[in-house]
Amino acid sequence: MEDTTRQADIGVAPEGLDTYLDDDYDAPAGGRLEFVTSADGTSIAVEISGSGPAAMVIGGGLNDRFMFGAFAQMLSDRFTVYNYDRRGRGDSGYGDPDQYTIQREVEDLAAVTELAGEPGHVFANCTGGIIAVHAAAGGVPMAKLAMYEPPYCYPKITPEQMTRLKQLLAEDRREEAVTLFGMEVVGFLTPETLDNFKRHPAWKGFEANAPSMLYDSIIDEQHSAIPFDLLPQITVPTFLLCGADTAVSIRDAMVTLSEEIPDASLLFLEGEGHVPDQRKAAPLVKDFFTS
């Protein structure tokens, strides 16, 4: 039976995802590439740009560092930006999927923080925000934390979808795997936007990063409930950003996060969905980090 409740609760980009990426995805960050080794031995690629206090950028599902190149540029006039490829994407190693838990990605952020040599400001998008919540509550040093729509209370990936995704990835059918993930699991693609988006430069990046969808699906499966036990342990100032047109479940979850994290504020962006317009979000995040 078709899950119409899930479809009705998906709010991504009101005008289609490709509207938001035309200028962003190809934006050069202009930084230098370095590598750190995470606790389990996985190599993590970090692009470093700008000068000033440290600021880390954590992408969401299928995001590599290029997806936030424009965002990193806009922060780099005030901060040393550590824009890194999460494991399984870009120039980072894949790690061992049989040993994967969200803690592996907390350790990845800790390794980037150690490279910076100081507690950094952290911006995290989508599932990157769920990682950041675990990191902040678990004691990874941070100065401030900003998050755009960690997808709590969002419909979980179903066992059937997980099985299909694993099969497609095992058979290296990446276009079909990205389509499944984008249309049925996350919902950032629709039948109306799929063909156009396949012609977008970001599509090749999504296919290259396709194996990482397993990791984000595990996060979705195991950590989509609001972690009420962790939120009081986040002691750093926290800024929550949410699109006014995003899924109702995520909007409600963001309100709950703002109430449960001790030092948190929440801002709704009019006209925005689950894919942030970086040119709107970056100045707000920069102001929060400098305040």
mmCIF file of C-alpha atoms in Angstrom:
data_model
loop_
_atom_site.group_PDB
_atom_site.id
_atom_site.type_symbol
_atom_site.label_atom_id
_atom_site.label_comp_id
_atom_site.label_asym_id
_atom_site.label_seq_id
_atom_site.Cartn_x
_atom_site.Cartn_y
_atom_site.Cartn_z
ATOM 1 C CA MET A 1 0.000 0.000 0.000
ATOM 2 C CA GLU A 2 1.308 3.464 -0.875
ATOM 3 C CA ASP A 3 2.291 5.586 2.119
ATOM 4 C CA THR A 4 0.365 8.794 1.441
ATOM 5 C CA THR A 5 1.044 10.121 4.944
ATOM 6 C CA ARG A 6 4.770 10.138 4.223
ATOM 7 C CA GLN A 7 4.211 11.925 0.917
ATOM 8 C CA ALA A 8 2.021 14.577 2.514
ATOM 9 C CA ASP A 9 4.625 15.325 5.177
ATOM 10 C CA ILE A 10 7.532 15.863 2.795
ATOM 11 C CA GLY A 11 8.462 19.513 2.297
ATOM 12 C CA VAL A 12 11.761 20.064 0.528
ATOM 13 C CA ALA A 13 12.203 22.927 -1.888
ATOM 14 C CA PRO A 14 8.968 24.680 -2.866
ATOM 15 C CA GLU A 15 10.244 25.444 -6.368
ATOM 16 C CA GLY A 16 12.219 22.236 -6.863
ATOM 17 C CA LEU A 17 15.636 21.288 -5.574
ATOM 18 C CA ASP A 18 17.524 22.334 -8.700
ATOM 19 C CA THR A 19 16.555 25.979 -8.071
ATOM 20 C CA TYR A 20 18.749 25.990 -4.981
ATOM 21 C CA LEU A 21 21.860 24.366 -6.392
ATOM 22 C CA ASP A 22 22.491 26.106 -9.710
ATOM 23 C CA ASP A 23 25.036 28.496 -8.213
ATOM 24 C CA ASP A 24 25.991 26.594 -5.087
ATOM 25 C CA TYR A 25 27.241 23.196 -6.148
ATOM 26 C CA ASP A 26 29.980 24.382 -8.489
ATOM 27 C CA ALA A 27 31.160 27.179 -6.197
ATOM 28 C CA PRO A 28 34.908 26.836 -5.577
ATOM 29 C CA ALA A 29 35.858 26.967 -1.920
ATOM 30 C CA GLY A 30 39.405 28.002 -2.783
ATOM 31 C CA GLY A 31 40.942 26.241 0.205
ATOM 32 C CA ARG A 32 43.665 23.712 0.802
ATOM 33 C CA LEU A 33 42.913 20.044 1.212
ATOM 34 C CA GLU A 34 44.213 18.176 4.254
ATOM 35 C CA PHE A 35 43.466 14.752 5.690
ATOM 36 C CA VAL A 36 42.922 13.568 9.242
ATOM 37 C CA THR A 37 42.620 10.017 10.527
ATOM 38 C CA SER A 38 39.536 9.175 12.553
ATOM 39 C CA ALA A 39 39.601 6.852 15.560
ATOM 40 C CA ASP A 40 38.804 3.765 13.472
ATOM 41 C CA GLY A 41 41.518 4.567 10.913
ATOM 42 C CA THR A 42 39.252 6.127 8.271
ATOM 43 C CA SER A 43 40.778 9.042 6.348
ATOM 44 C CA ILE A 44 38.678 12.221 6.406
ATOM 45 C CA ALA A 45 39.258 14.933 3.773
ATOM 46 C CA VAL A 46 39.046 18.517 5.048
ATOM 47 C CA GLU A 47 39.070 21.649 2.889
ATOM 48 C CA ILE A 48 40.380 24.610 4.873
ATOM 49 C CA SER A 49 39.761 28.213 3.831
ATOM 50 C CA GLY A 50 39.740 31.679 5.326
ATOM 51 C CA SER A 51 41.181 32.938 8.588
ATOM 52 C CA GLY A 52 39.993 33.580 12.106
ATOM 53 C CA PRO A 53 38.290 31.312 14.667
ATOM 54 C CA ALA A 54 37.567 27.766 13.565
ATOM 55 C CA ALA A 55 34.196 26.867 12.020
ATOM 56 C CA MET A 56 33.307 23.324 10.914
ATOM 57 C CA VAL A 57 30.725 22.440 8.257
ATOM 58 C CA ILE A 58 28.937 19.064 8.408
ATOM 59 C CA GLY A 59 26.814 18.098 5.420
ATOM 60 C CA GLY A 60 23.659 16.022 5.306
ATOM 61 C CA GLY A 61 22.614 13.078 3.188
ATOM 62 C CA LEU A 62 24.558 12.817 -0.086
ATOM 63 C CA ASN A 63 26.291 16.121 0.687
ATOM 64 C CA ASP A 64 30.010 16.275 0.034
ATOM 65 C CA ARG A 65 32.072 19.358 0.795
ATOM 66 C CA PHE A 66 31.353 20.812 -2.659
ATOM 67 C CA MET A 67 27.664 21.081 -1.798
ATOM 68 C CA PHE A 68 28.611 23.679 0.832
ATOM 69 C CA GLY A 69 31.386 25.391 -1.092
ATOM 70 C CA ALA A 70 29.371 28.607 -1.364
ATOM 71 C CA PHE A 71 28.490 28.454 2.336
ATOM 72 C CA ALA A 72 32.164 27.998 3.262
ATOM 73 C CA GLN A 73 33.119 30.948 1.073
ATOM 74 C CA MET A 74 30.612 33.198 2.805
ATOM 75 C CA LEU A 75 32.014 32.308 6.239
ATOM 76 C CA SER A 76 35.688 32.432 5.276
ATOM 77 C CA ASP A 77 36.071 36.196 5.578
ATOM 78 C CA ARG A 78 35.604 35.884 9.351
ATOM 79 C CA PHE A 79 36.489 32.260 10.119
ATOM 80 C CA THR A 80 38.912 29.501 9.299
ATOM 81 C CA VAL A 81 36.411 27.105 7.750
ATOM 82 C CA TYR A 82 36.903 23.341 7.983
ATOM 83 C CA ASN A 83 34.519 22.026 5.345
ATOM 84 C CA TYR A 84 34.923 18.264 5.347
ATOM 85 C CA ASP A 85 33.700 15.258 3.425
ATOM 86 C CA ARG A 86 31.813 12.963 5.715
ATOM 87 C CA ARG A 87 32.966 9.346 5.482
ATOM 88 C CA GLY A 88 31.842 7.541 2.359
ATOM 89 C CA ARG A 89 31.819 10.615 0.137
ATOM 90 C CA GLY A 90 34.167 12.937 -1.698
ATOM 91 C CA ASP A 91 37.823 12.335 -0.896
ATOM 92 C CA SER A 92 37.169 10.712 2.491
ATOM 93 C CA GLY A 93 37.462 6.994 3.086
ATOM 94 C CA TYR A 94 34.421 4.762 3.356
ATOM 95 C CA GLY A 95 35.262 2.942 6.565
ATOM 96 C CA ASP A 96 33.833 -0.436 7.517
ATOM 97 C CA PRO A 97 30.042 -0.498 7.015
ATOM 98 C CA ASP A 98 29.742 -3.545 9.269
ATOM 99 C CA GLN A 99 31.179 -1.489 12.145
ATOM 100 C CA TYR A 100 29.250 1.684 11.378
ATOM 101 C CA THR A 101 27.388 3.539 14.093
ATOM 102 C CA ILE A 102 26.723 7.243 14.504
ATOM 103 C CA GLN A 103 29.644 7.290 16.958
ATOM 104 C CA ARG A 104 32.036 6.778 14.024
ATOM 105 C CA GLU A 105 30.918 10.148 12.639
ATOM 106 C CA VAL A 106 31.187 11.797 16.050
ATOM 107 C CA GLU A 107 34.793 10.586 16.053
ATOM 108 C CA ASP A 108 35.256 12.062 12.573
ATOM 109 C CA LEU A 109 34.186 15.497 13.832
ATOM 110 C CA ALA A 110 36.460 15.107 16.849
ATOM 111 C CA ALA A 111 39.391 14.427 14.497
ATOM 112 C CA VAL A 112 38.615 17.585 12.487
ATOM 113 C CA THR A 113 38.372 19.570 15.733
ATOM 114 C CA GLU A 114 41.770 18.239 16.779
ATOM 115 C CA LEU A 115 43.176 19.404 13.434
ATOM 116 C CA ALA A 116 41.793 22.885 14.109
ATOM 117 C CA GLY A 117 43.504 22.931 17.497
ATOM 118 C CA GLU A 118 40.612 24.696 19.228
ATOM 119 C CA PRO A 119 36.907 24.262 19.919
ATOM 120 C CA GLY A 120 35.215 25.409 16.736
ATOM 121 C CA HIS A 121 31.854 26.755 15.801
ATOM 122 C CA VAL A 122 29.851 24.007 14.112
ATOM 123 C CA PHE A 123 27.253 24.285 11.363
ATOM 124 C CA ALA A 124 25.432 21.061 10.535
ATOM 125 C CA ASN A 125 22.855 20.357 7.849
ATOM 126 C CA CYS A 126 20.136 17.678 7.943
ATOM 127 C CA THR A 127 21.532 14.340 9.232
ATOM 128 C CA GLY A 128 24.736 16.204 9.992
ATOM 129 C CA GLY A 129 22.679 17.880 12.713
ATOM 130 C CA ILE A 130 21.862 14.535 14.316
ATOM 131 C CA ILE A 131 25.605 13.807 14.369
ATOM 132 C CA ALA A 132 26.260 17.243 15.874
ATOM 133 C CA VAL A 133 23.689 16.647 18.647
ATOM 134 C CA HIS A 134 25.474 13.434 19.644
ATOM 135 C CA ALA A 135 28.851 15.172 19.424
ATOM 136 C CA ALA A 136 27.841 18.196 21.502
ATOM 137 C CA ALA A 137 26.165 16.040 24.145
ATOM 138 C CA GLY A 138 29.135 13.663 24.142
ATOM 139 C CA GLY A 139 31.718 16.303 24.901
ATOM 140 C CA VAL A 140 33.301 17.074 21.515
ATOM 141 C CA PRO A 141 34.625 20.627 22.105
ATOM 142 C CA MET A 142 32.515 23.322 20.435
ATOM 143 C CA ALA A 143 32.193 27.077 20.698
ATOM 144 C CA LYS A 144 28.673 27.390 19.247
ATOM 145 C CA LEU A 145 26.353 25.094 17.324
ATOM 146 C CA ALA A 146 24.077 25.993 14.405
ATOM 147 C CA MET A 147 21.838 23.426 12.729
ATOM 148 C CA TYR A 148 19.521 23.440 9.751
ATOM 149 C CA GLU A 149 16.694 20.938 10.166
ATOM 150 C CA PRO A 150 18.081 17.788 11.743
ATOM 151 C CA PRO A 151 15.328 15.429 10.526
ATOM 152 C CA TYR A 152 13.874 14.277 13.832
ATOM 153 C CA CYS A 153 10.349 12.816 13.786
ATOM 154 C CA TYR A 154 10.599 12.344 10.027
ATOM 155 C CA PRO A 155 9.184 9.078 8.636
ATOM 156 C CA LYS A 156 11.800 6.355 9.031
ATOM 157 C CA ILE A 157 13.201 4.341 6.180
ATOM 158 C CA THR A 158 11.179 1.137 5.966
ATOM 159 C CA PRO A 159 12.774 -2.340 6.123
ATOM 160 C CA GLU A 160 11.695 -2.890 2.520
ATOM 161 C CA GLN A 161 13.348 0.344 1.387
ATOM 162 C CA MET A 162 16.538 -0.528 3.275
ATOM 163 C CA THR A 163 16.656 -3.944 1.611
ATOM 164 C CA ARG A 164 16.165 -2.425 -1.843
ATOM 165 C CA LEU A 165 18.779 0.249 -1.197
ATOM 166 C CA LYS A 166 21.377 -2.299 -0.062
ATOM 167 C CA GLN A 167 20.675 -4.443 -3.107
ATOM 168 C CA LEU A 168 21.024 -1.549 -5.547
ATOM 169 C CA LEU A 169 24.286 -0.440 -3.914
ATOM 170 C CA ALA A 170 25.650 -4.005 -3.925
ATOM 171 C CA GLU A 171 24.919 -4.183 -7.655
ATOM 172 C CA ASP A 172 26.423 -0.692 -8.205
ATOM 173 C CA ARG A 173 23.148 0.579 -9.682
ATOM 174 C CA ARG A 174 23.783 4.078 -8.410
ATOM 175 C CA GLU A 175 21.282 6.020 -10.474
ATOM 176 C CA GLU A 176 18.475 3.781 -9.252
ATOM 177 C CA ALA A 177 19.776 3.931 -5.680
ATOM 178 C CA VAL A 178 19.875 7.746 -5.661
ATOM 179 C CA THR A 179 16.396 7.850 -7.188
ATOM 180 C CA LEU A 180 15.062 5.522 -4.487
ATOM 181 C CA PHE A 181 16.739 7.515 -1.718
ATOM 182 C CA GLY A 182 15.698 10.872 -3.181
ATOM 183 C CA MET A 183 12.095 10.056 -4.009
ATOM 184 C CA GLU A 184 11.005 7.549 -1.375
ATOM 185 C CA VAL A 185 13.323 7.801 1.615
ATOM 186 C CA VAL A 186 14.121 11.514 1.921
ATOM 187 C CA GLY A 187 11.695 12.987 -0.584
ATOM 188 C CA PHE A 188 13.897 15.702 -2.039
ATOM 189 C CA LEU A 189 12.982 14.539 -5.554
ATOM 190 C CA THR A 190 9.542 14.422 -7.104
ATOM 191 C CA PRO A 191 8.388 12.945 -10.423
ATOM 192 C CA GLU A 192 8.190 16.535 -11.688
ATOM 193 C CA THR A 193 11.790 17.445 -10.785
ATOM 194 C CA LEU A 194 13.566 14.109 -11.328
ATOM 195 C CA ASP A 195 14.397 14.432 -15.035
ATOM 196 C CA ASN A 196 15.637 18.002 -14.721
ATOM 197 C CA PHE A 197 17.711 17.164 -11.691
ATOM 198 C CA LYS A 198 19.415 14.256 -13.454
ATOM 199 C CA ARG A 199 20.834 16.874 -15.827
ATOM 200 C CA HIS A 200 22.109 19.006 -12.943
ATOM 201 C CA PRO A 201 25.861 18.918 -12.092
ATOM 202 C CA ALA A 202 25.043 17.746 -8.555
ATOM 203 C CA TRP A 203 23.564 14.481 -9.852
ATOM 204 C CA LYS A 204 26.985 13.085 -10.751
ATOM 205 C CA GLY A 205 28.144 14.004 -7.267
ATOM 206 C CA PHE A 206 25.170 12.214 -5.745
ATOM 207 C CA GLU A 207 25.925 9.076 -7.759
ATOM 208 C CA ALA A 208 29.595 9.248 -6.708
ATOM 209 C CA ASN A 209 28.517 9.525 -3.069
ATOM 210 C CA ALA A 210 25.795 6.883 -3.357
ATOM 211 C CA PRO A 211 27.429 4.324 -0.998
ATOM 212 C CA SER A 212 27.156 6.876 1.826
ATOM 213 C CA MET A 213 23.364 6.611 1.624
ATOM 214 C CA LEU A 214 23.671 3.439 3.690
ATOM 215 C CA TYR A 215 25.139 5.450 6.569
ATOM 216 C CA ASP A 216 22.469 8.160 6.449
ATOM 217 C CA SER A 217 19.800 5.465 6.230
ATOM 218 C CA ILE A 218 21.191 3.835 9.387
ATOM 219 C CA ILE A 219 21.071 7.222 11.135
ATOM 220 C CA ASP A 220 17.485 7.646 9.926
ATOM 221 C CA GLU A 221 16.560 4.155 11.099
ATOM 222 C CA GLN A 222 18.193 4.351 14.530
ATOM 223 C CA HIS A 223 18.186 8.025 15.497
ATOM 224 C CA SER A 224 15.128 9.732 14.015
ATOM 225 C CA ALA A 225 13.407 10.027 17.401
ATOM 226 C CA ILE A 226 14.160 13.156 19.412
ATOM 227 C CA PRO A 227 16.904 12.210 21.918
ATOM 228 C CA PHE A 228 15.406 13.804 25.011
ATOM 229 C CA ASP A 229 18.165 12.328 27.169
ATOM 230 C CA LEU A 230 20.906 14.044 25.147
ATOM 231 C CA LEU A 231 19.448 17.512 24.640
ATOM 232 C CA PRO A 232 19.968 18.799 28.229
ATOM 233 C CA GLN A 233 23.645 17.855 27.892
ATOM 234 C CA ILE A 234 24.164 20.369 25.065
ATOM 235 C CA THR A 235 25.598 23.321 26.929
ATOM 236 C CA VAL A 236 26.886 25.445 24.022
ATOM 237 C CA PRO A 237 24.776 28.256 22.555
ATOM 238 C CA THR A 238 22.671 26.696 19.790
ATOM 239 C CA PHE A 239 20.960 28.305 16.807
ATOM 240 C CA LEU A 240 18.263 26.315 15.006
ATOM 241 C CA LEU A 241 17.188 27.200 11.473
ATOM 242 C CA CYS A 242 14.089 25.745 9.850
ATOM 243 C CA GLY A 243 12.271 26.346 6.590
ATOM 244 C CA ALA A 244 8.714 27.589 7.055
ATOM 245 C CA ASP A 245 7.621 25.346 4.169
ATOM 246 C CA THR A 246 9.355 22.176 5.279
ATOM 247 C CA ALA A 247 7.654 19.025 6.573
ATOM 248 C CA VAL A 248 5.305 19.621 9.503
ATOM 249 C CA SER A 249 6.994 16.833 11.487
ATOM 250 C CA ILE A 250 10.395 18.515 11.185
ATOM 251 C CA ARG A 251 8.993 21.954 12.052
ATOM 252 C CA ASP A 252 7.384 20.535 15.182
ATOM 253 C CA ALA A 253 10.592 18.720 16.102
ATOM 254 C CA MET A 254 12.599 21.923 15.753
ATOM 255 C CA VAL A 255 10.276 23.673 18.190
ATOM 256 C CA THR A 256 10.824 20.821 20.638
ATOM 257 C CA LEU A 257 14.606 21.044 20.238
ATOM 258 C CA SER A 258 14.495 24.787 20.922
ATOM 259 C CA GLU A 259 12.596 24.086 24.145
ATOM 260 C CA GLU A 260 14.754 21.187 25.341
ATOM 261 C CA ILE A 261 18.285 22.443 24.533
ATOM 262 C CA PRO A 262 19.192 24.767 27.426
ATOM 263 C CA ASP A 263 20.579 27.701 25.411
ATOM 264 C CA ALA A 264 18.799 27.494 22.063
ATOM 265 C CA SER A 265 17.006 29.855 19.711
ATOM 266 C CA LEU A 266 14.910 29.032 16.651
ATOM 267 C CA LEU A 267 14.317 30.958 13.430
ATOM 268 C CA PHE A 268 11.892 30.003 10.665
ATOM 269 C CA LEU A 269 12.868 31.083 7.151
ATOM 270 C CA GLU A 270 9.899 32.076 5.014
ATOM 271 C CA GLY A 271 9.654 30.384 1.644
ATOM 272 C CA GLU A 272 12.284 27.759 2.490
ATOM 273 C CA GLY A 273 12.018 23.978 2.558
ATOM 274 C CA HIS A 274 14.385 21.256 3.678
ATOM 275 C CA VAL A 275 17.151 22.281 1.264
ATOM 276 C CA PRO A 276 18.613 25.539 2.580
ATOM 277 C CA ASP A 277 19.259 28.529 0.382
ATOM 278 C CA GLN A 278 22.874 29.046 1.403
ATOM 279 C CA ARG A 279 22.796 32.750 0.588
ATOM 280 C CA LYS A 280 20.046 33.222 3.156
ATOM 281 C CA ALA A 281 21.415 30.849 5.783
ATOM 282 C CA ALA A 282 25.113 31.759 5.762
ATOM 283 C CA PRO A 283 24.767 35.419 6.893
ATOM 284 C CA LEU A 284 22.483 34.333 9.742
ATOM 285 C CA VAL A 285 24.913 31.661 10.869
ATOM 286 C CA LYS A 286 27.825 34.081 10.580
ATOM 287 C CA ASP A 287 26.026 36.640 12.738
ATOM 288 C CA PHE A 288 25.310 33.977 15.347
ATOM 289 C CA PHE A 289 28.920 32.781 15.417
ATOM 290 C CA THR A 290 30.242 36.342 15.804
ATOM 291 C CA SER A 291 27.710 37.521 18.394
#
